mmCIF file of C-alpha atoms in Angstrom:
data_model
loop_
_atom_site.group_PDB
_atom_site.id
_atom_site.type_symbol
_atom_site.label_atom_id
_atom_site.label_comp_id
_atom_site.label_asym_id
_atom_site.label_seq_id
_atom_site.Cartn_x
_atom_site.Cartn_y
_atom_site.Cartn_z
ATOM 1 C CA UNK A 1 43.043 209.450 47.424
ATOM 2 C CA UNK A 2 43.303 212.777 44.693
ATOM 3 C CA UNK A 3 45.902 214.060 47.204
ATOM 4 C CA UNK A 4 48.359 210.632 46.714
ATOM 5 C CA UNK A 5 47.694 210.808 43.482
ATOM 6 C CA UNK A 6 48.715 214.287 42.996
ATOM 7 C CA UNK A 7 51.997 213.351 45.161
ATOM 8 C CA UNK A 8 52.643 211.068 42.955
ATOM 9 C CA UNK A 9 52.236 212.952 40.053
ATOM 10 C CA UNK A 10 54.777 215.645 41.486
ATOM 11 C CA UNK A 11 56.988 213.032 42.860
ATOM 12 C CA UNK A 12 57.280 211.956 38.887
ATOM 13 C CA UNK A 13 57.563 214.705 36.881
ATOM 14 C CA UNK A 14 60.004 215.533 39.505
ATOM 15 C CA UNK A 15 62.314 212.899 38.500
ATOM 16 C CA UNK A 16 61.822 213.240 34.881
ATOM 17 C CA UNK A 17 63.385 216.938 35.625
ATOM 18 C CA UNK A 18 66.152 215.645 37.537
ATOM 19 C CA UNK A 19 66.932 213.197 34.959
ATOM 20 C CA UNK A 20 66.914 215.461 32.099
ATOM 21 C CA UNK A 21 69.273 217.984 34.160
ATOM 22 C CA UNK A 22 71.796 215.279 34.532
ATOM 23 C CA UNK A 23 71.131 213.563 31.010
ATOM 24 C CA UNK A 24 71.700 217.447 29.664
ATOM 25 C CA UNK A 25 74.928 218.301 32.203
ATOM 26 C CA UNK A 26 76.493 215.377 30.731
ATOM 27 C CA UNK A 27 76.010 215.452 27.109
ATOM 28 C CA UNK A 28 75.871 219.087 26.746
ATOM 29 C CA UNK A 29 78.197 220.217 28.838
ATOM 30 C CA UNK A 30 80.207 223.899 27.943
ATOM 31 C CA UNK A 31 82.812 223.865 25.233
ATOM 32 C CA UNK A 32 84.595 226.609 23.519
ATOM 33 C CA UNK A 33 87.139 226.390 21.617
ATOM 34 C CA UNK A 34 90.492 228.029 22.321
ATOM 35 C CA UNK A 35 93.906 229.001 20.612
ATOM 36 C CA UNK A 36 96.225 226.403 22.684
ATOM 37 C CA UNK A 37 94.178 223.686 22.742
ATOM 38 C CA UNK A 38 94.457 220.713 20.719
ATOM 39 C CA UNK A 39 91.115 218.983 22.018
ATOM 40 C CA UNK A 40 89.135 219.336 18.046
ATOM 41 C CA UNK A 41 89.359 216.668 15.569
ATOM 42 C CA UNK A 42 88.332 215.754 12.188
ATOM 43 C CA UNK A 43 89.112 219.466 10.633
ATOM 44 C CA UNK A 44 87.080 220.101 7.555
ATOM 45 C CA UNK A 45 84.366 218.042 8.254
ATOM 46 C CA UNK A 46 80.919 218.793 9.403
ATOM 47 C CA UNK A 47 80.996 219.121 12.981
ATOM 48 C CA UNK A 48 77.823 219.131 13.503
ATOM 49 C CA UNK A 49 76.957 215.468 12.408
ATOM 50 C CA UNK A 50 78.287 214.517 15.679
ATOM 51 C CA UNK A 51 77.847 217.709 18.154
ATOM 52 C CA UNK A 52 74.353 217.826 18.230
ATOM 53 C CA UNK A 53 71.480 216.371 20.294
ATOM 54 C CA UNK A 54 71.462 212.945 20.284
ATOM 55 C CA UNK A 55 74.415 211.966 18.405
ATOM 56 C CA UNK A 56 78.145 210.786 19.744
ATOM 57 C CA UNK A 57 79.664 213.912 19.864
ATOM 58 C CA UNK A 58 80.321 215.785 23.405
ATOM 59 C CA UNK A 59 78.352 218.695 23.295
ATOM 60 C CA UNK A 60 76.239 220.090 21.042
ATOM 61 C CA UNK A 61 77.640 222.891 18.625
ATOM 62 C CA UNK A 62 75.623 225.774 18.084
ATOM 63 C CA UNK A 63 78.310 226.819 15.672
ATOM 64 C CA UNK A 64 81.732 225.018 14.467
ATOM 65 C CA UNK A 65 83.942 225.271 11.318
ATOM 66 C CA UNK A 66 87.277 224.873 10.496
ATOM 67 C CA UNK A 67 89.841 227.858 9.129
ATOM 68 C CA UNK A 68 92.573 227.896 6.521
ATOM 69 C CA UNK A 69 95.336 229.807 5.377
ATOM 70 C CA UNK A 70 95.153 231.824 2.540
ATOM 71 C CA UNK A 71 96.461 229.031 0.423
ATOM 72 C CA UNK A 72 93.215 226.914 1.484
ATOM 73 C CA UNK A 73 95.069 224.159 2.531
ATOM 74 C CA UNK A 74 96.439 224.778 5.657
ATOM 75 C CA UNK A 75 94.453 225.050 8.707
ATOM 76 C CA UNK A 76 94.870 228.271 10.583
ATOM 77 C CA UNK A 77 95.888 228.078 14.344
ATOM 78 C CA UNK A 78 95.355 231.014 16.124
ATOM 79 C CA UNK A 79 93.183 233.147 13.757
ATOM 80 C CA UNK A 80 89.849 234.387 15.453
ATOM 81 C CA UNK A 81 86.068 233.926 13.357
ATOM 82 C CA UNK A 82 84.131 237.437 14.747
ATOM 83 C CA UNK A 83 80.661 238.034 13.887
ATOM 84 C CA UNK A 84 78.989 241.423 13.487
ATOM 85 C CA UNK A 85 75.660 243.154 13.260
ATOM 86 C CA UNK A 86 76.283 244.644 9.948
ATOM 87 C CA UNK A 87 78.079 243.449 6.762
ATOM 88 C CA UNK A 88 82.088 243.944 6.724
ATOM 89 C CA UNK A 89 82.701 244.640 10.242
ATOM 90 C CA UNK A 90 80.328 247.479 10.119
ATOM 91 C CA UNK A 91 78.302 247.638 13.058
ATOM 92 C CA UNK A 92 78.811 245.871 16.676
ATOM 93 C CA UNK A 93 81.212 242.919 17.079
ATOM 94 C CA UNK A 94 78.723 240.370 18.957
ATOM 95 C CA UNK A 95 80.743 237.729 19.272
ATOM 96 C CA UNK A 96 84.185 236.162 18.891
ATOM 97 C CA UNK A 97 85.682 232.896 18.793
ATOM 98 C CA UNK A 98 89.169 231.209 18.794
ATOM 99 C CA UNK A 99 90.181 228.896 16.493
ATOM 100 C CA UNK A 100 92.360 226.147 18.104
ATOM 101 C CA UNK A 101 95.779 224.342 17.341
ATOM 102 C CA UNK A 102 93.937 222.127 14.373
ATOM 103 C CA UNK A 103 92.432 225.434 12.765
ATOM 104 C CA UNK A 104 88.767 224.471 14.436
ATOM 105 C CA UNK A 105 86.132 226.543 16.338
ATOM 106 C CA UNK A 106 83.009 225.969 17.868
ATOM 107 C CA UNK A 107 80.950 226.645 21.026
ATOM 108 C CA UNK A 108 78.082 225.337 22.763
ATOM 109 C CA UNK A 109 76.991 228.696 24.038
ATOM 110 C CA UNK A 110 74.061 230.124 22.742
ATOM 111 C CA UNK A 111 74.127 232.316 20.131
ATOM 112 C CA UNK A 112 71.531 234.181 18.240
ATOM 113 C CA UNK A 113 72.222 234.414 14.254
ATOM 114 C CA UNK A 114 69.522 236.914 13.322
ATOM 115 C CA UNK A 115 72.015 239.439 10.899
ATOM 116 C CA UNK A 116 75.182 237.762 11.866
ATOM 117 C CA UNK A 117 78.058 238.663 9.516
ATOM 118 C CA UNK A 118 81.064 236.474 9.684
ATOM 119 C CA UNK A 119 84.964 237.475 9.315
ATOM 120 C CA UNK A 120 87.591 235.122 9.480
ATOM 121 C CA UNK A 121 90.764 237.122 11.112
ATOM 122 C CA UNK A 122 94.356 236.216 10.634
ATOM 123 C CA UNK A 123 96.711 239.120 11.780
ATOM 124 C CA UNK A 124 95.269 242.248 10.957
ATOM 125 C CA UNK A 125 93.842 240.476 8.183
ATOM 126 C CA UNK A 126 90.177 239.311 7.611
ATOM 127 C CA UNK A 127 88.179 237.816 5.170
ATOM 128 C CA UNK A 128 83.960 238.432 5.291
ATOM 129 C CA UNK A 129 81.270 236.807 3.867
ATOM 130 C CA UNK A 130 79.130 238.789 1.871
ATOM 131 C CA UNK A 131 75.372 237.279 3.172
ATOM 132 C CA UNK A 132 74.562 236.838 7.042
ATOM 133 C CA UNK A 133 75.003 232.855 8.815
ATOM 134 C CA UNK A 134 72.236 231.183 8.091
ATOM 135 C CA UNK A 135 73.403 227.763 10.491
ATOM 136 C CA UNK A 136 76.029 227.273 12.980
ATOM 137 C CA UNK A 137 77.315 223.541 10.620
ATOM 138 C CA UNK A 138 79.738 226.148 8.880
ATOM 139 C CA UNK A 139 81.232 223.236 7.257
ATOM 140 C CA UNK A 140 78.374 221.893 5.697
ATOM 141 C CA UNK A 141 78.881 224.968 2.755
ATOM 142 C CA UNK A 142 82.452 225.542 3.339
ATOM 143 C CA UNK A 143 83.411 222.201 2.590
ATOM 144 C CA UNK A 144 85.563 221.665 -0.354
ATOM 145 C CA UNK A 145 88.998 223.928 -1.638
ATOM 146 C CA UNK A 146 87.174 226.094 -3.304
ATOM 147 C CA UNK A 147 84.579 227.464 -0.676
ATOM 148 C CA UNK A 148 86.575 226.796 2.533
ATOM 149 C CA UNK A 149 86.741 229.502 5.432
ATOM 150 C CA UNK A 150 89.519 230.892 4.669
ATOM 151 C CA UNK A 151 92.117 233.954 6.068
ATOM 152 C CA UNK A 152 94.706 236.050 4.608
ATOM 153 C CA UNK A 153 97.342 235.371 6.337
ATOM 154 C CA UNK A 154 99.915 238.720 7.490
ATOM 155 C CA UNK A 155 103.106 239.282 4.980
ATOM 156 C CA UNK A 156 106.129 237.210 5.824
ATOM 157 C CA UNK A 157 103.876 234.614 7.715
ATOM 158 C CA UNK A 158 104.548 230.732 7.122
#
């Protein structure tokens, strides 16, 4: 009898694991964002109000935002959001990520944001904020004109 039961037990929690892996391959599957694609929606908004664990998005953001020109208006295709170890580019560059046709990033991948110091990059031009990422829902802050992630964009550009 205790060893069925204990096959059954395994048999179970067995499942439940192979469940979960497929439950998590298909909701949480690997996205990055990149400078040709056109795949992002809803620029400006909080990404993560969707992109997270058990909402409607597909996947779930561990960081997304959207980038402007200079003016703060336009979103900025093809600039690059890098994050270092020390304030204003000091330090190591830990990560980078593209910023698609619709002037959005994000990623799935894991990151870790203990002293994380963002720059938005347009050109040889970039922009850094001053205190470390607290969150990956960049737009939650950066949300109106006045706050948005922003980069300068390189003389002559339209």
């Amino acid at each position: 009898m205790k060893t069925r039961g204990k096959k059954v037990i395994i048999s179970l929690l067995a499942g439940v694991f192979l469940f979960a892996g497929c439950e998590t391959d298909d909701e949480n599957k690997t996205l990055i964002s990149r400078f040709n694609s056109d795949n992002s929606h809803k620029t400006g908004e909080n990404c993560m109000v969707c992109h997270k664990a058990g909402a409607s998005g597909k996947g779930w953001f561990t960081i997304a935002g959207s980038v402007y020109k200079s003016d703060r208006e336009t979103p900025y295709a093809g600039s690059v959001i890098n994050f270092y170890s020390e304030p204003n580019g000091a330090g190591l560059l830990r990560y980078t990520l593209e910023v698609d046709k619709k002037g959005n990033f994000y990623t799935t991948e894991p990151l870790n944001f203990q002293g994380l110091y963002v720059s938005a990059k347009g050109g040889d031009n970039q922009v850094f904020m001053a205190q470390p990422v607290a969150n990956g829902a960049c737009n939650s802050c950066h949300n109106n004109r006045s706050v948005r992630i922003w980069a300068n964009q390189p003389p002559g550009a339209k």
